Amino acid sequence: MEEEKKTRAFGWWDIAVYICSVIAIVAFMCHFWWPFSVVSLALWIVSGAFAIFSVYGGIIERSRVEEAGTRKGRATAAAVIGCLILLGLTWSAVLILVPISLSVR
């Protein structure tokens, strides 16, 4: 009698990419709460770093997965979320952080 090997629906890399996506989203949303402090800049940097890792991890994981399914969808979602966060960070830097820093001087 042959036993079928079940493949896991996720691995450690999947979990790391997912957690990085969540951290990027939370840090991005929180950096709007303190626009006049150093905390906003720190959260902006944290959000950017985790978004870049999310894009990188999503692209790498998507290229490694052979079959379509949950893993491929999760990897694509991580890459898309990372790109959206980076786009949002660009807009917040141009429209919020730079004018605030110029008005302080």
mmCIF file of C-alpha atoms in Angstrom:
data_model
loop_
_atom_site.group_PDB
_atom_site.id
_atom_site.type_symbol
_atom_site.label_atom_id
_atom_site.label_comp_id
_atom_site.label_asym_id
_atom_site.label_seq_id
_atom_site.Cartn_x
_atom_site.Cartn_y
_atom_site.Cartn_z
ATOM 1 C CA MET A 1 0.000 0.000 0.000
ATOM 2 C CA GLU A 2 1.463 3.342 -1.043
ATOM 3 C CA GLU A 3 1.012 6.365 1.113
ATOM 4 C CA GLU A 4 0.570 9.684 -0.549
ATOM 5 C CA LYS A 5 2.883 12.394 0.588
ATOM 6 C CA LYS A 6 0.960 15.483 1.484
ATOM 7 C CA THR A 7 2.608 18.760 0.700
ATOM 8 C CA ARG A 8 2.232 21.536 3.184
ATOM 9 C CA ALA A 9 0.081 24.448 2.169
ATOM 10 C CA PHE A 10 2.723 26.844 3.448
ATOM 11 C CA GLY A 11 6.320 26.942 4.561
ATOM 12 C CA TRP A 12 8.441 29.132 6.781
ATOM 13 C CA TRP A 13 9.288 31.436 3.899
ATOM 14 C CA ASP A 14 5.573 31.924 3.173
ATOM 15 C CA ILE A 15 4.937 32.851 6.784
ATOM 16 C CA ALA A 16 7.871 35.291 6.824
ATOM 17 C CA VAL A 17 6.663 37.031 3.666
ATOM 18 C CA TYR A 18 3.115 37.208 5.018
ATOM 19 C CA ILE A 19 4.261 38.652 8.358
ATOM 20 C CA CYS A 20 6.430 41.211 6.561
ATOM 21 C CA SER A 21 3.427 42.276 4.497
ATOM 22 C CA VAL A 22 1.345 42.744 7.645
ATOM 23 C CA ILE A 23 4.120 44.716 9.383
ATOM 24 C CA ALA A 24 4.523 46.920 6.301
ATOM 25 C CA ILE A 25 0.786 47.684 6.247
ATOM 26 C CA VAL A 26 0.599 48.441 9.974
ATOM 27 C CA ALA A 27 3.715 50.640 9.952
ATOM 28 C CA PHE A 28 2.450 52.469 6.861
ATOM 29 C CA MET A 29 -0.912 53.220 8.437
ATOM 30 C CA CYS A 30 0.640 54.245 11.766
ATOM 31 C CA HIS A 31 3.106 56.698 10.257
ATOM 32 C CA PHE A 32 0.214 59.053 9.492
ATOM 33 C CA TRP A 33 -0.697 59.378 13.182
ATOM 34 C CA TRP A 34 2.435 61.295 14.193
ATOM 35 C CA PRO A 35 3.297 63.451 11.162
ATOM 36 C CA PHE A 36 5.340 66.021 13.102
ATOM 37 C CA SER A 37 7.616 63.661 15.011
ATOM 38 C CA VAL A 38 10.575 61.397 14.501
ATOM 39 C CA VAL A 39 8.249 58.426 15.042
ATOM 40 C CA SER A 40 6.651 59.086 11.650
ATOM 41 C CA LEU A 41 10.017 58.958 9.912
ATOM 42 C CA ALA A 42 11.001 55.786 11.774
ATOM 43 C CA LEU A 43 7.706 54.095 10.854
ATOM 44 C CA TRP A 44 8.136 55.261 7.262
ATOM 45 C CA ILE A 45 11.559 53.585 7.120
ATOM 46 C CA VAL A 46 10.277 50.387 8.779
ATOM 47 C CA SER A 47 7.345 50.239 6.394
ATOM 48 C CA GLY A 48 9.626 50.717 3.401
ATOM 49 C CA ALA A 49 12.049 48.011 4.509
ATOM 50 C CA PHE A 50 9.320 45.461 5.124
ATOM 51 C CA ALA A 51 7.543 46.380 1.875
ATOM 52 C CA ILE A 52 10.750 45.814 -0.079
ATOM 53 C CA PHE A 53 11.199 42.432 1.598
ATOM 54 C CA SER A 54 7.567 41.624 0.852
ATOM 55 C CA VAL A 55 8.032 42.390 -2.854
ATOM 56 C CA TYR A 56 11.288 40.433 -2.972
ATOM 57 C CA GLY A 57 9.853 37.479 -1.064
ATOM 58 C CA GLY A 58 6.706 37.428 -3.170
ATOM 59 C CA ILE A 59 8.649 37.403 -6.424
ATOM 60 C CA ILE A 60 11.075 34.735 -5.229
ATOM 61 C CA GLU A 61 8.296 32.517 -3.847
ATOM 62 C CA ARG A 62 6.195 32.903 -6.985
ATOM 63 C CA SER A 63 9.100 31.774 -9.139
ATOM 64 C CA ARG A 64 9.683 28.687 -6.946
ATOM 65 C CA VAL A 65 6.090 27.428 -6.833
ATOM 66 C CA GLU A 66 5.317 25.076 -9.697
ATOM 67 C CA GLU A 67 1.598 24.480 -9.243
ATOM 68 C CA ALA A 68 -1.037 27.163 -9.090
ATOM 69 C CA GLY A 69 -2.926 27.458 -5.872
ATOM 70 C CA THR A 70 -2.769 28.991 -2.447
ATOM 71 C CA ARG A 71 0.995 29.412 -2.311
ATOM 72 C CA LYS A 72 1.182 31.135 -5.678
ATOM 73 C CA GLY A 73 -1.723 33.412 -4.795
ATOM 74 C CA ARG A 74 -0.196 34.318 -1.437
ATOM 75 C CA ALA A 75 3.136 35.114 -3.089
ATOM 76 C CA THR A 76 1.444 37.304 -5.694
ATOM 77 C CA ALA A 77 -0.541 39.099 -2.996
ATOM 78 C CA ALA A 78 2.631 39.783 -0.995
ATOM 79 C CA ALA A 79 4.342 41.305 -4.032
ATOM 80 C CA VAL A 80 1.300 43.438 -4.895
ATOM 81 C CA ILE A 81 0.889 44.628 -1.297
ATOM 82 C CA GLY A 82 4.576 45.540 -1.168
ATOM 83 C CA CYS A 83 4.304 47.541 -4.391
ATOM 84 C CA LEU A 84 1.210 49.377 -3.155
ATOM 85 C CA ILE A 85 2.918 50.222 0.141
ATOM 86 C CA LEU A 86 5.976 51.544 -1.726
ATOM 87 C CA LEU A 87 3.721 53.657 -3.934
ATOM 88 C CA GLY A 88 1.922 54.990 -0.857
ATOM 89 C CA LEU A 89 5.233 55.759 0.848
ATOM 90 C CA THR A 90 6.349 57.708 -2.198
ATOM 91 C CA TRP A 91 3.175 59.786 -2.153
ATOM 92 C CA SER A 92 3.400 60.371 1.598
ATOM 93 C CA ALA A 93 7.018 61.480 1.287
ATOM 94 C CA VAL A 94 6.229 63.891 -1.519
ATOM 95 C CA LEU A 95 2.984 65.284 -0.117
ATOM 96 C CA ILE A 96 3.461 65.071 3.661
ATOM 97 C CA LEU A 97 6.991 64.511 4.944
ATOM 98 C CA VAL A 98 8.906 66.846 2.627
ATOM 99 C CA PRO A 99 6.547 69.846 3.045
ATOM 100 C CA ILE A 100 6.574 69.380 6.832
ATOM 101 C CA SER A 101 10.360 69.234 6.949
ATOM 102 C CA LEU A 102 10.637 72.304 4.705
ATOM 103 C CA SER A 103 8.206 74.307 6.836
ATOM 104 C CA VAL A 104 10.107 73.553 10.034
ATOM 105 C CA ARG A 105 13.318 75.138 8.755
#
